[in-house]
Structures are given as C-alpha cells and as structure tokens.
Tab-separated table of C-alpha atoms in Angstrom:
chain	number	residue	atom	x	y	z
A	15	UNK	CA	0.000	0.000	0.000
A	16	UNK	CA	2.833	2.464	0.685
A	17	UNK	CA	3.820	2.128	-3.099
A	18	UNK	CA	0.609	2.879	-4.221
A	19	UNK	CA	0.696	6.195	-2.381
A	20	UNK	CA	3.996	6.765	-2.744
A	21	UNK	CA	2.996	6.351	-7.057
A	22	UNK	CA	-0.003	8.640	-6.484
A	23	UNK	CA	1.835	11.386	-5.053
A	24	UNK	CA	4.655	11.175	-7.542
A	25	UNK	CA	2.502	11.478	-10.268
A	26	UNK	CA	0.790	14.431	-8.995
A	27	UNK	CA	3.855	15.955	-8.743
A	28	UNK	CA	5.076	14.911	-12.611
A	29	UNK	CA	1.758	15.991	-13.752
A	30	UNK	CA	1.780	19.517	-11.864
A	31	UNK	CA	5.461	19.999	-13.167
A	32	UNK	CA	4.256	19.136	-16.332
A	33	UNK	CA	1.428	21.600	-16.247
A	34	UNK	CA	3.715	23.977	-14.229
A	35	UNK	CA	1.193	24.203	-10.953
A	36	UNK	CA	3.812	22.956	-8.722
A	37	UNK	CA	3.065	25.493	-6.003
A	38	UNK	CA	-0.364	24.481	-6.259
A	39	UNK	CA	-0.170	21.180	-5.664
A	40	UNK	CA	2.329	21.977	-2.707
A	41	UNK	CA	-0.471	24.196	-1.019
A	42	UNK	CA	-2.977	22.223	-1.656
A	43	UNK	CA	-1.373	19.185	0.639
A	44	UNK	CA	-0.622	21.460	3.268
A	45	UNK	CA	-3.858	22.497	3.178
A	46	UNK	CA	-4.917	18.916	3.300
A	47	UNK	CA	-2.181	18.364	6.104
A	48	UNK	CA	-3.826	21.178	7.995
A	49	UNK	CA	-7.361	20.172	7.770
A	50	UNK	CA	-6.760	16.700	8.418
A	51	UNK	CA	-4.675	17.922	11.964
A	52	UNK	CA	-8.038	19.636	12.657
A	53	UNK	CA	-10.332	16.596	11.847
A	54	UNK	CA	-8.250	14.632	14.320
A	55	UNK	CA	-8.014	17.143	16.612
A	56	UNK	CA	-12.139	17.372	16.704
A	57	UNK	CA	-12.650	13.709	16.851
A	58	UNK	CA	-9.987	13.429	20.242
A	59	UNK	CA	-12.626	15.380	21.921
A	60	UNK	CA	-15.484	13.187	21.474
A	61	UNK	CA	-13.792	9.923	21.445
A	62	UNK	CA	-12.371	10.847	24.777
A	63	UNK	CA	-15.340	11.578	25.675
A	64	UNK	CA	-17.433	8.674	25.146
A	65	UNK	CA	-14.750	6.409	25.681
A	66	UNK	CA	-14.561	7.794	29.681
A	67	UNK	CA	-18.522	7.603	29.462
A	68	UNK	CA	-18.205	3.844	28.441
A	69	UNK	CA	-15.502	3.161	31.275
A	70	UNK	CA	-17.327	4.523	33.869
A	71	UNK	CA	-20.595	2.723	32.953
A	72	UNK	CA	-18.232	-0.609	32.934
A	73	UNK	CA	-16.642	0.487	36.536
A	74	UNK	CA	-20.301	1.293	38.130
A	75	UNK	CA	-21.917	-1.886	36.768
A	76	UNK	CA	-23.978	-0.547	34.290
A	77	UNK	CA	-22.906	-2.987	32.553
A	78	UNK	CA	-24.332	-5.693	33.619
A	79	UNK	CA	-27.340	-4.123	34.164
A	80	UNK	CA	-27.353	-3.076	30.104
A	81	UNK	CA	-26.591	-6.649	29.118
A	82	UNK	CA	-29.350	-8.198	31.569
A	83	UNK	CA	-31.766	-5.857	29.516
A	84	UNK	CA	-30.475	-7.079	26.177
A	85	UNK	CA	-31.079	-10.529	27.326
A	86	UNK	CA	-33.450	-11.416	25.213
A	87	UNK	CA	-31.852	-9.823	22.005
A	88	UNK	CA	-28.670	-11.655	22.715
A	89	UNK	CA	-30.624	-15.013	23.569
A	90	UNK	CA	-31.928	-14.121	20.287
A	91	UNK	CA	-28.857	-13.147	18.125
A	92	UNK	CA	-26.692	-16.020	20.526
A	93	UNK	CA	-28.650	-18.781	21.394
A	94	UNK	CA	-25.418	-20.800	22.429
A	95	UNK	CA	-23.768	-18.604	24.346
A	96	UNK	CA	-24.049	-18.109	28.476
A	97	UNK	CA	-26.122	-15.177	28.805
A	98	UNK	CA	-24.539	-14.164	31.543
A	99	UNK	CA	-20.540	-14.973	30.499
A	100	UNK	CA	-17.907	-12.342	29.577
A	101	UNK	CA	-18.434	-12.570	25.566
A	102	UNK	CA	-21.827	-11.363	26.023
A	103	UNK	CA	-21.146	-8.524	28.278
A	104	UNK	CA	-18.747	-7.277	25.990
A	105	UNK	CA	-20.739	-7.681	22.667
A	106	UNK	CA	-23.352	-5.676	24.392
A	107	UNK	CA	-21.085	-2.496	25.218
A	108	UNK	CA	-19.589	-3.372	21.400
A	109	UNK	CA	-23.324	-3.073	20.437
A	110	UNK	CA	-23.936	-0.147	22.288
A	111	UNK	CA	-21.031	2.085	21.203
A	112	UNK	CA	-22.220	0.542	17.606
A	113	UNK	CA	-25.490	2.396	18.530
A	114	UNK	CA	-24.060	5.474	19.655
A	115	UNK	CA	-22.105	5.559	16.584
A	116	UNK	CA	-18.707	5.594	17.990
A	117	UNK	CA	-17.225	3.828	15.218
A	118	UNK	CA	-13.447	3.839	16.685
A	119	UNK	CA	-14.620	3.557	20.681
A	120	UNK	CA	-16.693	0.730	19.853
A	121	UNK	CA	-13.542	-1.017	18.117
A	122	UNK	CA	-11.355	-1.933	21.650
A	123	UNK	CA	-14.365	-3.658	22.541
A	124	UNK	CA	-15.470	-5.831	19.746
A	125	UNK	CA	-11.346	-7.033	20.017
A	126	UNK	CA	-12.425	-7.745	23.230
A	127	UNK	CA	-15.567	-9.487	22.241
A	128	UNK	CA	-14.296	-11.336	19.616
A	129	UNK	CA	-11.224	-12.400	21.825
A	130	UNK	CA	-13.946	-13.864	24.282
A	131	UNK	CA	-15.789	-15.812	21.095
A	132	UNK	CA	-11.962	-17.058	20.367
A	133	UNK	CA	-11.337	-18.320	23.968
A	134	UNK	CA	-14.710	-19.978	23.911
A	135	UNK	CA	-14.522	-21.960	20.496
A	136	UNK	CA	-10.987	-22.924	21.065
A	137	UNK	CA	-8.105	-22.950	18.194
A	138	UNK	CA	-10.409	-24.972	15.847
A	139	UNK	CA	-8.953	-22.471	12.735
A	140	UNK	CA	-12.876	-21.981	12.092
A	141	UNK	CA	-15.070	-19.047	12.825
A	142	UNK	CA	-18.534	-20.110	14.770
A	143	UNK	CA	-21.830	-19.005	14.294
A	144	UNK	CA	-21.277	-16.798	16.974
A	145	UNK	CA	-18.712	-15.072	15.735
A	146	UNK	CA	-20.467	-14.665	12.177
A	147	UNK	CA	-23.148	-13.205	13.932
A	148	UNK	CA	-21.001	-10.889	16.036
A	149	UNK	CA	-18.857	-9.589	12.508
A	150	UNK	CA	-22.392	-9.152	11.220
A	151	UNK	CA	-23.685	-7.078	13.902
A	152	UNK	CA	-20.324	-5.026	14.504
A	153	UNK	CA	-20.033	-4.206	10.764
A	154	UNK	CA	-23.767	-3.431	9.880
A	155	UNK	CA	-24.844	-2.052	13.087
A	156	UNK	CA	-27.812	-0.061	14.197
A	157	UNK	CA	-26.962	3.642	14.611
A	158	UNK	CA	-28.813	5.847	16.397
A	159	UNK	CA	-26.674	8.942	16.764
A	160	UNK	CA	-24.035	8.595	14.175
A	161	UNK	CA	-21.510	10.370	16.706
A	162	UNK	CA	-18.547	10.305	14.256
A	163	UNK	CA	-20.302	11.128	11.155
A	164	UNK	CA	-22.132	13.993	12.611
A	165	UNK	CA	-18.772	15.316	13.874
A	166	UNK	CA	-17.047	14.934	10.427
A	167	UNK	CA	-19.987	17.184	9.021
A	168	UNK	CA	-19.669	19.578	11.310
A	169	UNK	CA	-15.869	19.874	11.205
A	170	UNK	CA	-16.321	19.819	7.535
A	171	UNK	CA	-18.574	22.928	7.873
A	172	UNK	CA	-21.974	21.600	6.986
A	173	UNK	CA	-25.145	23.593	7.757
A	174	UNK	CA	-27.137	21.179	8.813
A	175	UNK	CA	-24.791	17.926	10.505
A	176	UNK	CA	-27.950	16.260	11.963
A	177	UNK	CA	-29.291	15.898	8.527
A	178	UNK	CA	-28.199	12.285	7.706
A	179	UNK	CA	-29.519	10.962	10.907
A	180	UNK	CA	-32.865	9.313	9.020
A	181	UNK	CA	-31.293	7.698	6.376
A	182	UNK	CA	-28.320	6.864	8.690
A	183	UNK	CA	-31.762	4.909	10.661
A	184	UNK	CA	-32.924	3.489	7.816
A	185	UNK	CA	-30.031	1.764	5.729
A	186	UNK	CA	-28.180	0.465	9.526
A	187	UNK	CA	-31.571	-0.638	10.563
A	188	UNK	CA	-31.609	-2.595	6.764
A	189	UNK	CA	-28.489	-3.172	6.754
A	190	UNK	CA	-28.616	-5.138	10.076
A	191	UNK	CA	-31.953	-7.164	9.316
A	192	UNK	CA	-30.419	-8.591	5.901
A	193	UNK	CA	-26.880	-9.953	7.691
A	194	UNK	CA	-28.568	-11.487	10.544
A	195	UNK	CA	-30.984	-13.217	7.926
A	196	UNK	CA	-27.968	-14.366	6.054
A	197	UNK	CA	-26.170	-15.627	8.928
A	198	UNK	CA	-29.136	-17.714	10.245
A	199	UNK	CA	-29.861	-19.317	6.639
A	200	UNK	CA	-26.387	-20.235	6.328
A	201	UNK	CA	-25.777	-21.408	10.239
A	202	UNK	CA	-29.005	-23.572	9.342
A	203	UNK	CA	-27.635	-25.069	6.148
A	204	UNK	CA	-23.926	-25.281	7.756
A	205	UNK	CA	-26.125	-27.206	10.908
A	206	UNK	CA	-27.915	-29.523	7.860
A	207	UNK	CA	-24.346	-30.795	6.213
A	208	UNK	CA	-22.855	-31.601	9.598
A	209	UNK	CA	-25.966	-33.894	10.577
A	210	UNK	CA	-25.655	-34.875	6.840
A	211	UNK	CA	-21.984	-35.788	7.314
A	212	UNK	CA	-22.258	-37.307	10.585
C-alpha cells in the first residue's frame, strides 16, 4: 500500500510539473495536512469523551445491568452462548457504542468481544456461528446517533450535521436485518451438512 501512495503522489507531482502548478499542488497538501490535523483534533474530543462515558458505565456496573436488559436480544442473536458470560457482556457495550455511533470507541471492545468468542470456540482455525453473527452485527450495526459522522460534518462545515440521521436509521436498521438473515440461513444449512456428514 505504501507504493501505491507513494505512485499517487509522484505522479501528482510529474503531472503539476508538467502543467507547471507545482506550487499548487504543494499548497494544496498542506492544506490537506492542515485540515486533516483539525479533523483529528475534533474527533480526540469526542472519542475521549465517550470512551470515559463507556468506562465509567463498565466500573459502576452498568454494565451488567445493560446486558441483563439485552437478554433477550442476545438469547436471540446467541442462542449458544451463556447469557450471563464475559463474551456477552462485551458484545453488548460493542453493540452499544455501535449504537451510539462511535465507530473507533466501539472497536477496543469488539477485540475484546471477539477475543472472548476465540477463547470460547478454542483454536479450531474456524469461525462459529457466533462469531459470524457478532462480525455481522459489529459491521452493519444499528446507529442511532451517528456520533462520528455527525462530527465529520460539522468539522467539515456543513449547515445542517444532523441531517443524515434518518437515512443513517434506515439503511443500519436494513443493513442489520439482511446480515442477521444471512447468517441464520447459512448457520441452518452449515447445521444440515454436519448432521448430513455425521
């Protein structure tokens, strides 16, 4: 990958010298430099800041109390997993930073989650059902304030950086229904060979 950028910005620099806009393309990525410093720096602020909410919820036992209210959605979603074990703790704060739309808080603890799905299936070298379902759920996930996306917008200088949040509720909310369709049909069929086999 670091050749392919390296190519990219070698041939914007051929092509400006060819066209003789050097100078333009040279202010143009430190303008990009600059703007990207900025994005970061507005993005620190709210990751810190959910990412402190998140740790204090885990430290009071909210926790706990969150997962034994998404019972039956992860009896639903995880029929073979303890309801009350450490996987499905942690895919419920996964799922909930999912919801709030912290993309990149909500990634320490699907590692986590995931790690707890490993541990669990043991060093088979194949992925279970539950950890289709988890991928599934992590990757098309419900968002109800799409924290990072409204942030981007707003850094980016939109007028209106609550705008997206109905389609953002629409297309996670289809998004979600279609993968855990798929991975039920094929857990089913994947269920149907190994009886077949057996």
């Amino acid at each position: 990958m670091n050749y392919v950028w390296a190519g990219l910005i070698f041939a914007a620099y051929l092509f400006a010298a060819w066209n003789g806009n050097v100078e333009a393309v040279t202010q143009g990525a430190l303008d990009g430099a600059k703007n990207a410093v900025e994005m970061v720096l507005a993005l620190l602020g709210m990751m810190c800041f959910w990412t402190g909410l998140l740790e204090i919820a885990k430290r009071s036992g909210l926790t706990e109390k969150l997962a034994h209210l998404a019972r039956p959605l992860t009896r639903l979603l995880f029929p073979k997993l303890r309801q009350d074990g450490a996987a499905v703790s942690a895919i419920v704060m996964n799922m909930i930073a999912n919801f709030l739309g912290l993309s990149n808080a909500a990634t320490p603890l699907g590692l986590k989650a995931m790690g707890e799905l490993k541990r669990l299936e043991g060093e088979t070298g194949r992925a279970s059902d539950a950890m289709c379902m988890f991928v599934v759920i992590n990757t098309a996930s419900i968002n109800l304030i799409p924290t990072t996306l409204i942030t981007l917008r707003s850094a980016a200088g939109s007028a209106d950086p609550f705008g997206i949040l109905v389609p953002v509720w629409i297309c996670s909310v289809l998004s979600v229904t279609v993968g855990v369709t798929a991975v039920k049909i094929f857990s089913r069929k994947d269920a149907r060979r190994g009886l077949c086999r057996r």
